[in-house]
XYZ file of C-alpha atoms in Angstrom:
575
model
C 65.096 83.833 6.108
C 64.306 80.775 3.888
C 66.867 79.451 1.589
C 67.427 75.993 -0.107
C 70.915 75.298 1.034
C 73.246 76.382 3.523
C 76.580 75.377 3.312
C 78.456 75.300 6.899
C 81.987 76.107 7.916
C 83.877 75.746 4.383
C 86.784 77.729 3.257
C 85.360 80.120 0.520
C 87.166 80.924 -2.480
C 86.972 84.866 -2.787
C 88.146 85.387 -6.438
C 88.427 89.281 -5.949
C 90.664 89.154 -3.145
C 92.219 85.309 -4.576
C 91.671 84.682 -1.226
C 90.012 81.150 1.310
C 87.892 82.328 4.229
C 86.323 80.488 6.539
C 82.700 81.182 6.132
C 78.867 79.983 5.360
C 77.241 80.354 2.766
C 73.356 80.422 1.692
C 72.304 79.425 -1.651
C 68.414 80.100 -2.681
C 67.143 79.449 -6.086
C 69.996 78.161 -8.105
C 72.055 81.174 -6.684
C 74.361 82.621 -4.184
C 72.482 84.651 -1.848
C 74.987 84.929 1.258
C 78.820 84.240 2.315
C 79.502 85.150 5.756
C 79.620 84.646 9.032
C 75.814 83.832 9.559
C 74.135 80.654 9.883
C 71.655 78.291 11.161
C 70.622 81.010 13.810
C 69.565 83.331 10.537
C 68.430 81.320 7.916
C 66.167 78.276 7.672
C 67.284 75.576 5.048
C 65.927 72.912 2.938
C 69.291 71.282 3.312
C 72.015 71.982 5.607
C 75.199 70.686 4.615
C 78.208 70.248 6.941
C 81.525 71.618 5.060
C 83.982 70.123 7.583
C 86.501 72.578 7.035
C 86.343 71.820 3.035
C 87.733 74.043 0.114
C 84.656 75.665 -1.849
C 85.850 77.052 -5.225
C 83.746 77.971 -8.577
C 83.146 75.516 -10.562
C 85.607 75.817 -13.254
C 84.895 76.784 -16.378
C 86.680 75.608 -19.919
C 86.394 78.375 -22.914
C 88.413 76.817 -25.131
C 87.237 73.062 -25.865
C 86.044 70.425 -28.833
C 83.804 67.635 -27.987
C 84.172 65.818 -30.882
C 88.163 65.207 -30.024
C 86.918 63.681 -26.967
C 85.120 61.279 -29.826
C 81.487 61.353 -27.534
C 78.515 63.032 -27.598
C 77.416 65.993 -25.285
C 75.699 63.791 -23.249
C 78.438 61.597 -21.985
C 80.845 64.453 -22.301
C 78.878 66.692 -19.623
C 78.309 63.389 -17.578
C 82.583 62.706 -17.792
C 83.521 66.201 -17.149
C 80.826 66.921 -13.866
C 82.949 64.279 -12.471
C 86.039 66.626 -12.572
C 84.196 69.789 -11.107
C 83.797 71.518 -14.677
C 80.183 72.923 -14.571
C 80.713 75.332 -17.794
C 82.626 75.216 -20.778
C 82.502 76.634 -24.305
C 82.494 74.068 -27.138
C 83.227 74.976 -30.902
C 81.830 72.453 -32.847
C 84.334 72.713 -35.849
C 84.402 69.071 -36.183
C 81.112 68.273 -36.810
C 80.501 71.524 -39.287
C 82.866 69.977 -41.419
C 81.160 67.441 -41.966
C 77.754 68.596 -42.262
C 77.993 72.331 -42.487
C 75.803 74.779 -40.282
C 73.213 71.579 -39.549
C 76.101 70.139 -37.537
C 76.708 72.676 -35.279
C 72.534 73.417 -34.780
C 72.651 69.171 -34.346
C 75.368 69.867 -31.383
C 73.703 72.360 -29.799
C 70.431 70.495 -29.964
C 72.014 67.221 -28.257
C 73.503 69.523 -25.478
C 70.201 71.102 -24.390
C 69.811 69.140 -21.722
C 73.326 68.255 -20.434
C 73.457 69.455 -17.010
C 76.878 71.052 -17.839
C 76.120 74.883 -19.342
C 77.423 74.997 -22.613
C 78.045 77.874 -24.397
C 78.540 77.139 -27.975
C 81.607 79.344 -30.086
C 80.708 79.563 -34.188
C 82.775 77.779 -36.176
C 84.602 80.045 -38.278
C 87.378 78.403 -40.497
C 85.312 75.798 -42.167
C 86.840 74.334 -44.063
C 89.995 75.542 -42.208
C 91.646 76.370 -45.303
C 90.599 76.490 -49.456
C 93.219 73.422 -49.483
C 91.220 71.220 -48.485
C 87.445 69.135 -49.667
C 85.107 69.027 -46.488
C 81.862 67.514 -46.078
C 80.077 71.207 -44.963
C 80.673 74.587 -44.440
C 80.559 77.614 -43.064
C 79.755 80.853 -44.287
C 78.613 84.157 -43.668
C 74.971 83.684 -44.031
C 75.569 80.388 -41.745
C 76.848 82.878 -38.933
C 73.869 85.034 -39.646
C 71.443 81.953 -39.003
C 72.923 81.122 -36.156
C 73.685 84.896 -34.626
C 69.883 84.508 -35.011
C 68.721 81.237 -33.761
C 70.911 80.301 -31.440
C 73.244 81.810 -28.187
C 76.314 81.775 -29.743
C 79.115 83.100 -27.164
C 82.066 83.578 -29.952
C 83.612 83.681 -33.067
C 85.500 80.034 -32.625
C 89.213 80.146 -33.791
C 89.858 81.984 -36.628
C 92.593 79.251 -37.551
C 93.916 80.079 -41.229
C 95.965 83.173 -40.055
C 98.188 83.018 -43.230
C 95.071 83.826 -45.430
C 94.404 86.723 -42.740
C 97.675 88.327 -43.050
C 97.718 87.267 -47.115
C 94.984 88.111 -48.625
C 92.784 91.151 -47.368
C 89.686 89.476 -49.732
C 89.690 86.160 -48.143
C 87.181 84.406 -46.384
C 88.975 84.519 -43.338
C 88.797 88.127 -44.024
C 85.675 88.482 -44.793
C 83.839 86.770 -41.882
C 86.194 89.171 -39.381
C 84.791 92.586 -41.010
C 80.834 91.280 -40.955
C 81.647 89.825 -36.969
C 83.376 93.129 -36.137
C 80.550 95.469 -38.438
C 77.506 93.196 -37.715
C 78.624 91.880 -33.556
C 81.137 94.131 -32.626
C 80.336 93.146 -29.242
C 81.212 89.070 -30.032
C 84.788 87.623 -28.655
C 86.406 86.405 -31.254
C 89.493 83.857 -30.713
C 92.470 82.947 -32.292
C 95.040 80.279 -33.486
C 97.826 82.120 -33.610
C 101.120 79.748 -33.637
C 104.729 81.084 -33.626
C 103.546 84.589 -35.040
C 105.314 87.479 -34.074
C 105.882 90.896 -34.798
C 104.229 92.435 -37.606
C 102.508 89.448 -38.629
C 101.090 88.919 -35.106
C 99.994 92.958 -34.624
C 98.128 92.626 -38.064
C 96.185 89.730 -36.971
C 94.856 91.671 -33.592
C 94.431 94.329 -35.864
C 92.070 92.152 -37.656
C 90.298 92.027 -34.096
C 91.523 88.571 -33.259
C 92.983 88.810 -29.744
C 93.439 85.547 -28.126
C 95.659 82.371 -28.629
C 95.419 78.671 -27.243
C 97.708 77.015 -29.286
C 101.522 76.343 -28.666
C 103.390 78.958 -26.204
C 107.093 79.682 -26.031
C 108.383 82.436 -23.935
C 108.841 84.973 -26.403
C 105.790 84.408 -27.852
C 103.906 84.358 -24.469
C 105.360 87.421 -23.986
C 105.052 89.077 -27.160
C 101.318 88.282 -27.283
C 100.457 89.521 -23.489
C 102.506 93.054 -24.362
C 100.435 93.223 -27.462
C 97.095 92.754 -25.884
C 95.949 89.402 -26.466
C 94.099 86.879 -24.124
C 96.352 83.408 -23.694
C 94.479 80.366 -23.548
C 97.382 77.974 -22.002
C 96.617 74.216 -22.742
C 98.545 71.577 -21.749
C 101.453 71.305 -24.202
C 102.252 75.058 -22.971
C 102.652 74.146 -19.535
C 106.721 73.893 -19.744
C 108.775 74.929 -16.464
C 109.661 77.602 -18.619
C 106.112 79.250 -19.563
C 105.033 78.233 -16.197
C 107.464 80.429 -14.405
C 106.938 83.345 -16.547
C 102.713 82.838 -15.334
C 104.153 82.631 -11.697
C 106.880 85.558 -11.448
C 105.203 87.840 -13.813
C 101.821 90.045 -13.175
C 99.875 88.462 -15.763
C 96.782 86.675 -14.051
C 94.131 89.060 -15.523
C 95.703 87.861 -19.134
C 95.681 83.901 -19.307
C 93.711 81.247 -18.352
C 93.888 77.147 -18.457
C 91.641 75.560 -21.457
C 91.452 71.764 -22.347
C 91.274 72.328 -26.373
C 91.718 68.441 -27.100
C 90.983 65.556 -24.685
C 91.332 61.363 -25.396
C 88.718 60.090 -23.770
C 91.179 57.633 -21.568
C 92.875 60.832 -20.737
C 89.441 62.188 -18.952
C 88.660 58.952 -17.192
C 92.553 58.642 -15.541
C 94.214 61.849 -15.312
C 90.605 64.433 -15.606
C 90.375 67.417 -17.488
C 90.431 71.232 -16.655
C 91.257 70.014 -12.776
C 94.264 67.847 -14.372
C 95.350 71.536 -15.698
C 95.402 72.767 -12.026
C 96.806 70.167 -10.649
C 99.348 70.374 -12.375
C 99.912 73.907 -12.113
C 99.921 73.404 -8.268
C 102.598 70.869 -8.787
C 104.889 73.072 -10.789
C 104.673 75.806 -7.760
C 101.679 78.122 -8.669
C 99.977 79.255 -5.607
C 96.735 77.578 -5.706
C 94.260 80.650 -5.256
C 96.352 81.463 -8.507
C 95.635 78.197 -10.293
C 91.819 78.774 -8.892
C 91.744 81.946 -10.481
C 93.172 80.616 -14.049
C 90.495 78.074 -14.212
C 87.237 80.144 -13.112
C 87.406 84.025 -13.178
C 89.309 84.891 -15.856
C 87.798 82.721 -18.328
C 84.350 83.637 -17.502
C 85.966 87.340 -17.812
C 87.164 86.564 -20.766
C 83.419 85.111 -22.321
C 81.926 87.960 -20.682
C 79.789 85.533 -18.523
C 79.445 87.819 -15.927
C 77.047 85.529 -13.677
C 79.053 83.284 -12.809
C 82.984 82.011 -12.279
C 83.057 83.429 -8.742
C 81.085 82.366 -5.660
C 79.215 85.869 -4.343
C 75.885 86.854 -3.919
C 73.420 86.483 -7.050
C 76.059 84.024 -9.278
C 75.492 80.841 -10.337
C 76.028 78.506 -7.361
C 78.092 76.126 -9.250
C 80.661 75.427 -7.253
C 82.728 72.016 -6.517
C 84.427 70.921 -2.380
C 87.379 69.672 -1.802
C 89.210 68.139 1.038
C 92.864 68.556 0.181
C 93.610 72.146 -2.121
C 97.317 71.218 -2.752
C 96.247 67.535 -4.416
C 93.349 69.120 -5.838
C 91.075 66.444 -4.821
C 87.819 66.596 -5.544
C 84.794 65.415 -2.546
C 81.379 66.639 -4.812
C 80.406 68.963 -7.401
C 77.055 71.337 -7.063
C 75.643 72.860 -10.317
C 72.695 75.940 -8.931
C 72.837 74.727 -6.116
C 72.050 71.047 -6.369
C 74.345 67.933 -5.895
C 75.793 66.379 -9.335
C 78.659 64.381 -8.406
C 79.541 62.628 -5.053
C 83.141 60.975 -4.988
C 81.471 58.354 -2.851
C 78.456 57.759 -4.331
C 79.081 58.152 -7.850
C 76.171 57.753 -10.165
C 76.143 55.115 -13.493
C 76.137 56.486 -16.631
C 72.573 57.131 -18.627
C 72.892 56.304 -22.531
C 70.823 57.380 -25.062
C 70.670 56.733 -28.911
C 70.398 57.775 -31.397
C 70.805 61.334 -30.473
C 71.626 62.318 -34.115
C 69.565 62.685 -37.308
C 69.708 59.489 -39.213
C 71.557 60.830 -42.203
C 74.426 61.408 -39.551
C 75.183 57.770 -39.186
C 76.011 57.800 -43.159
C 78.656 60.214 -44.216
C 80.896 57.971 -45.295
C 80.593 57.385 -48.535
C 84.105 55.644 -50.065
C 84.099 52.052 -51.507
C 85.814 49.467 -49.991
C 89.838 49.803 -51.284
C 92.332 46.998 -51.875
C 96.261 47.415 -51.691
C 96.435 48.442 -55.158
C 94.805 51.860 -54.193
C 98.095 52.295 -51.939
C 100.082 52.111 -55.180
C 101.429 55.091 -56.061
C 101.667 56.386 -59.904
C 103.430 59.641 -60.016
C 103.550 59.986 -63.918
C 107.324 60.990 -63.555
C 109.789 58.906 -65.855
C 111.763 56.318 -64.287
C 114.812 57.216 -61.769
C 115.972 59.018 -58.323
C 113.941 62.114 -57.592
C 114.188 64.441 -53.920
C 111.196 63.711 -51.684
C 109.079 65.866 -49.132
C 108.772 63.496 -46.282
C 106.242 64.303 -43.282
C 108.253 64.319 -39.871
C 106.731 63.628 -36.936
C 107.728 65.619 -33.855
C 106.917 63.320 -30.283
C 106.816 66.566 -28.540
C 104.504 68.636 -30.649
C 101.565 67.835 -33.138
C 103.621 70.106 -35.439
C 105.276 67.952 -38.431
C 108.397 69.366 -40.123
C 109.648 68.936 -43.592
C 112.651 66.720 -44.503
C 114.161 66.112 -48.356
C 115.142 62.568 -48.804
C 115.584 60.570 -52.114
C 113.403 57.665 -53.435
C 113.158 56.282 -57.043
C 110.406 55.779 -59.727
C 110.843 52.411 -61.336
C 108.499 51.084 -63.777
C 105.879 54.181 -63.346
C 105.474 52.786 -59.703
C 106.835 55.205 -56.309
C 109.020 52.665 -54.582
C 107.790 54.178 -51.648
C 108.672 50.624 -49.632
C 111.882 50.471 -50.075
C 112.594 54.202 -49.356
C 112.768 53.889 -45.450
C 109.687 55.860 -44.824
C 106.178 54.978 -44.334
C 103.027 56.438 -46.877
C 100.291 58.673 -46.250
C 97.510 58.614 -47.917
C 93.672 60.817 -47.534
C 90.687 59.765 -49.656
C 88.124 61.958 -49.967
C 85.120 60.554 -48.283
C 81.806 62.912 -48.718
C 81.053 61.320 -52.471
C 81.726 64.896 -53.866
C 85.158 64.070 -56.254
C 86.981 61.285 -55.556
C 89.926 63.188 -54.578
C 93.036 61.002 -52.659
C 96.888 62.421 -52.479
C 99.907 60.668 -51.107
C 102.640 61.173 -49.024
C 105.987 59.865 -47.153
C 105.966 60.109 -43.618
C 108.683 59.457 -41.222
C 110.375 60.134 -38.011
C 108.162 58.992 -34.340
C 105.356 57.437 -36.416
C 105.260 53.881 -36.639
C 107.535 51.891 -38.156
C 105.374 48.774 -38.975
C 101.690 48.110 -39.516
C 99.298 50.167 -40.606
C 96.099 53.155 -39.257
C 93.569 54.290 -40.636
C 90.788 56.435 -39.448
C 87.853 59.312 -40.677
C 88.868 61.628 -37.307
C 91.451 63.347 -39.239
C 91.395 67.414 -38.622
C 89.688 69.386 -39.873
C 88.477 67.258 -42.768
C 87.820 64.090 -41.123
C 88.168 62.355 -44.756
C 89.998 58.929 -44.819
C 93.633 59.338 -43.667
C 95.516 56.105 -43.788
C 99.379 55.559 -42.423
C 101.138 52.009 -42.815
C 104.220 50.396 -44.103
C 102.697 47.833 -46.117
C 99.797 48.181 -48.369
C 98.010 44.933 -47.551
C 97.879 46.582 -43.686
C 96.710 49.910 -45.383
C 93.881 47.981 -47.131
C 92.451 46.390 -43.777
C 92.595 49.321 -42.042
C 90.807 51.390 -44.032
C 88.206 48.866 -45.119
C 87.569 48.311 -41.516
C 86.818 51.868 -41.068
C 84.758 52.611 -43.973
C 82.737 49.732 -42.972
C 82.179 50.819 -39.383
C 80.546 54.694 -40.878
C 84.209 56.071 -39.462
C 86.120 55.725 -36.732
C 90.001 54.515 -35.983
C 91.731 51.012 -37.061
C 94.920 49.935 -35.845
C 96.409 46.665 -38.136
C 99.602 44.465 -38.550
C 100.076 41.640 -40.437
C 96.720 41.650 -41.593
C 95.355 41.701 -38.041
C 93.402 44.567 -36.438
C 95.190 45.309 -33.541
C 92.490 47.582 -32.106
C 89.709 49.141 -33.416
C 87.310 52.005 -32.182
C 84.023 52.840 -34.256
C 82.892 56.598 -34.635
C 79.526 56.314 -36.548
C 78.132 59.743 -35.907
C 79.708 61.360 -38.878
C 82.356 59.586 -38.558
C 84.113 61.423 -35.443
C 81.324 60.248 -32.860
C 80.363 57.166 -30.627
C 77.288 56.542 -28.617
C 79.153 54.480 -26.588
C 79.408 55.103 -22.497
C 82.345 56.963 -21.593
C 84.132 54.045 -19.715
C 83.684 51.542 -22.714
C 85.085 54.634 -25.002
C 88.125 55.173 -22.742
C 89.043 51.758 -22.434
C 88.880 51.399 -26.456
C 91.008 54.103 -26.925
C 93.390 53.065 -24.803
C 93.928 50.312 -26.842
C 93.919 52.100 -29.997
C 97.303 54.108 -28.095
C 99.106 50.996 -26.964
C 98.354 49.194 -30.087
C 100.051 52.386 -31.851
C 102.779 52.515 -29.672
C 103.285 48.653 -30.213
C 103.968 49.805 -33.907
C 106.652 52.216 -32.973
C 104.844 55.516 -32.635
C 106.610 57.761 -29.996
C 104.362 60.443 -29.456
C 102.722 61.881 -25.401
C 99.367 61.796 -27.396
C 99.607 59.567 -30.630
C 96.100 59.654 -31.584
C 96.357 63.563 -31.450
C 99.290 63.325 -33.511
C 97.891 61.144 -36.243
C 95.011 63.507 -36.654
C 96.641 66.477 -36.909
C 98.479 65.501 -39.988
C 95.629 66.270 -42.449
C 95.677 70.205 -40.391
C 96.252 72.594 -42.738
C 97.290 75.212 -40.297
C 99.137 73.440 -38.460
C 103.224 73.612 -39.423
C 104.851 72.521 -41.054
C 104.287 70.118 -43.696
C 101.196 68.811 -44.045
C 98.962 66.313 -46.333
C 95.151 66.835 -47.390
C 92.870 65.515 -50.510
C 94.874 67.888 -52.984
C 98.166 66.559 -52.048
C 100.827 67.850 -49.808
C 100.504 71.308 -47.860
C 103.324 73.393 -46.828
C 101.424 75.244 -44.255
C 103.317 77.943 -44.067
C 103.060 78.880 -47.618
C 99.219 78.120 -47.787
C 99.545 76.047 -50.839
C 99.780 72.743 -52.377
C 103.794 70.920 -53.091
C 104.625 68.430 -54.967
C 105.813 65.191 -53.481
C 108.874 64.765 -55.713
C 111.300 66.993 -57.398
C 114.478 67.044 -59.320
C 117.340 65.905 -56.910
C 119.046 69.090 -58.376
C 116.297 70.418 -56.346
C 117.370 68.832 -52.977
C 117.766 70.877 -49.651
C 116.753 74.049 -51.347
């Protein structure tokens, strides 16, 4: 029998039985065709590869995953992630539809088409995340229509703005649910679900969302599973805590590991999905178990039947390794065909542009000077209470603190109040919209950052303790079409442009990763404490993200869904 690979003496991966067994296997036209026993004697190879007693496992599989937070294109994200034995993933390009609507996401999908990683794209379906909020794009129903209908869309992306799903039964949010569930009913639809329990979390799988990737505590984690929803554990879950309740509890058919947001330095030293399992390995999963997390039940979970297991007529994607325990990788096959050698590996192809002209455009501010990070709260003159933003270094989740600062001469003092000032400036040319903010806790304490990849907006977010810094930071950006600006004393400290819409570089991945690791010393060198800084900054224009958060209409107390005023009466304080 003729085939175009056979694979001989590895340790297979059986995913049914979680499971290694020493074994051959034939692969013949991008597919599995035999694991067993037999070998040379019965089949007749194009190649014949010698397993030496190596690990074969799927190749794993990511459902839960934005490019754009990796800041590269498609291209050089499929060409970074091959390299860590991740052969399919599902993307949701909510990024890039806020800033250009329903062409962004077709514009993602088109620059992906030939990526040799499969990628399944999720719609985009809380764009803009919330009504709180100006956004470059869109998304609406007659954009998930187009795109039901034009393109293979594998989900309904993260329904994110779960207080306006609970809230109000006529909402978008709403809205978009009934036509998926009326119009698709056979579409997965995923969820962003944090810190909801009881009632409130039964009405949103009610709603027909049942899955969650953000934040897990134990009750939660548990709370969800009992209810019937689908956990998507990212890194920031992985505590001793949630990690033992995955290990001592039958649960495996219920979870598995997703990436959600990666820095780009992050990929290049510590990897991506494979980082996950190594690291569940570490904290005493069995690794058949960690195996399983990161191939089966995610493809089970996508319905992508074809693949995520290695057994006659699936995908042969599938990766070798020498050492299972250190999870270290030798090569990485996609149908069947060699993509990634550890000891040969191959140089990086660039192309641009890959994107429509008008991408490298969007932003459309003027350049500011320090007087536009003067604050005028048309209050009278005196001591009010304050909303300050507080940022968590264990969480991308802000909370909200009351402190006291003083209007003097029509002017916020914000300088001498001890905290630092946000500000956003609306940036796609449609109102002119900025809001302001104090910000304190592990931020920085000195300096100044600015930057256009702010979620889910990406308008101009700028954070700094002086507003000469302010000024040079975000002048830098605007002039670079977007990107991130680190400045003190008038000097950028580090600097990474993102011309594609402003959240996007063209740039190969090691020259990316190497910038932004800069960017997250030269923020740390300010003061910010933070695992993931550059995560952190971003995530303060979220508007469904707790706690207290800031966007072009001013300040957002997320769990209220609306807009607060920065000041109040000190009567007002605490309460």
């Amino acid at each position: 029998m003729t085939t175009d690979q056979l694979l001989l003496n590895v340790k297979v991966y059986n995913s049914y039985y979680k499971r290694f067994e020493t074994a051959n296997v034939a692969v013949k036209d991008g597919r599995f065709l035999y694991i067993g026993p037999l070998g040379a004697e019965t089949f007749e190879a194009a190649e014949r590869i010698d397993g030496e007693g190596r690990y074969m496992i799927p190749g794993l599989i990511d459902i839960h995953l934005h490019i754009e937070s990796t800041m590269i294109t498609p291209q050089t994200f499929s060409y970074g992630i091959l390299r860590h034995g991740v052969t399919s993933i599902v993307p949701e390009p909510h990024e890039m539809a806020n800033v250009f609507g329903v062409e962004g996401v077709h514009e993602m999908i088109r620059a992906s088409r030939d990526c040799v990683v499969d990628m399944f794209y999720a719609i985009p379906s809380s764009v803009p995340a919330t009504q709180l909020e100006t956004t470059g794009g869109s998304i609406e129903i007659e954009d998930i229509d187009r795109l039901m209908a034009t393109e293979k869309m594998i989900c309904l992306g993260e329904v994110m703005n779960y207080v306006d799903v609970i809230r109000d039964p006529e909402g978008k949010s709403n809205r978009i649910l009934q036509h998926i569930r009326s119009h698709y009913p056979q579409l997965v639809i995923e969820g962003h679900t944090p810190k909801l329990l009881d009632l409130d979390l039964h009405r949103l799988i009610y709603a027909g969302i049942d899955s969650d990737h953000t934040h897990q505590s134990i009750e939660g984690l548990s709370a969800r599973i009992a209810a019937g929803m689908f956990i998507e554990i990212q890194e920031k879950s992985m505590t001793p805590e949630v990690m033992d309740y995955l290990i001592q509890h039958p649960v495996a058919e219920h979870f598995c590991f997703v990436t959600d947001d990666v820095m780009t330095d992050s990929l290049v030293a510590t990897g991506h999905l494979d980082h996950l399992v190594r690291k569940a390995i570490a904290m005493g999963m069995l690794p058949e178990d960690a195996v399983y997390a990161a191939t089966y039940t995610p493809a089970k979970r996508m319905k992508l039947g074809d693949r995520g297991v290695i057994a006659p007529n699936k995908v042969a994607d599938f990766v070798l390794l020498s050492d299972l325990n250190s999870f270290e990788l030798d090569s990485v096959y996609k149908r069947g065909v060699q993509v990634f050698d550890r000891r040969h590996p191959l140089p990086q192809r660039v192309e641009a542009p890959q994107f429509p002209a008008h991408f490298y455009e969007s932003v459309k501010l003027d350049p500011v000077t320090p007087a536009d990070f003067v604050v005028r709260p048309g209050l009278p003159d005196g001591p009010y209470g304050c909303r300050v933003m507080m940022v968590n270094n264990v969480s991308t989740f802000t909370e909200e603190k009351h402190g006291e600062v003083h209007v003097s001469g029509g002017l916020l003092e914000w300088q001498d109040s001890g905290y630092g000032l946000i500000a956003t400036f609306e940036r796609y040319g449609k109102n002119g919209n900025r809001a302001y903010g104090l910000i304190g806790g592990d931020t920085i304490k000195r300096g100044a950052i600015a930057t256009t990849y702010s979620h889910d907006n990406h308008n101009l977010l700028v954070v700094g303790h002086n507003a000469e810094d302010m000024a040079v930071a975000a002048n830098a950006v605007i002039a670079s079409q977007g990107g991130f600006c680190v400045v003190c004393d008038s000097k950028v400290l580090a600097a990474l442009d993102l011309p594609v819409g402003g959240i996007l570089t063209e740039a190969p991945l090691a020259e990316t990763a190497e910038k932004v690791l800069a960017l997250r010393t030269a923020m740390e060198s300010l003061g910010y404490n933070h695992y993931n800084p550059i995560m952190s900054i971003s995530t303060h224009s979220l508007p469904v993200s707790p706690a207290l958060k800031i966007t072009d209409l001013g300040l957002i107390d997320v769990g209220a869904g609306k807009v607060v005023p920065l000041l109040f009466p000190l009567a007002d304080r605490g309460n």
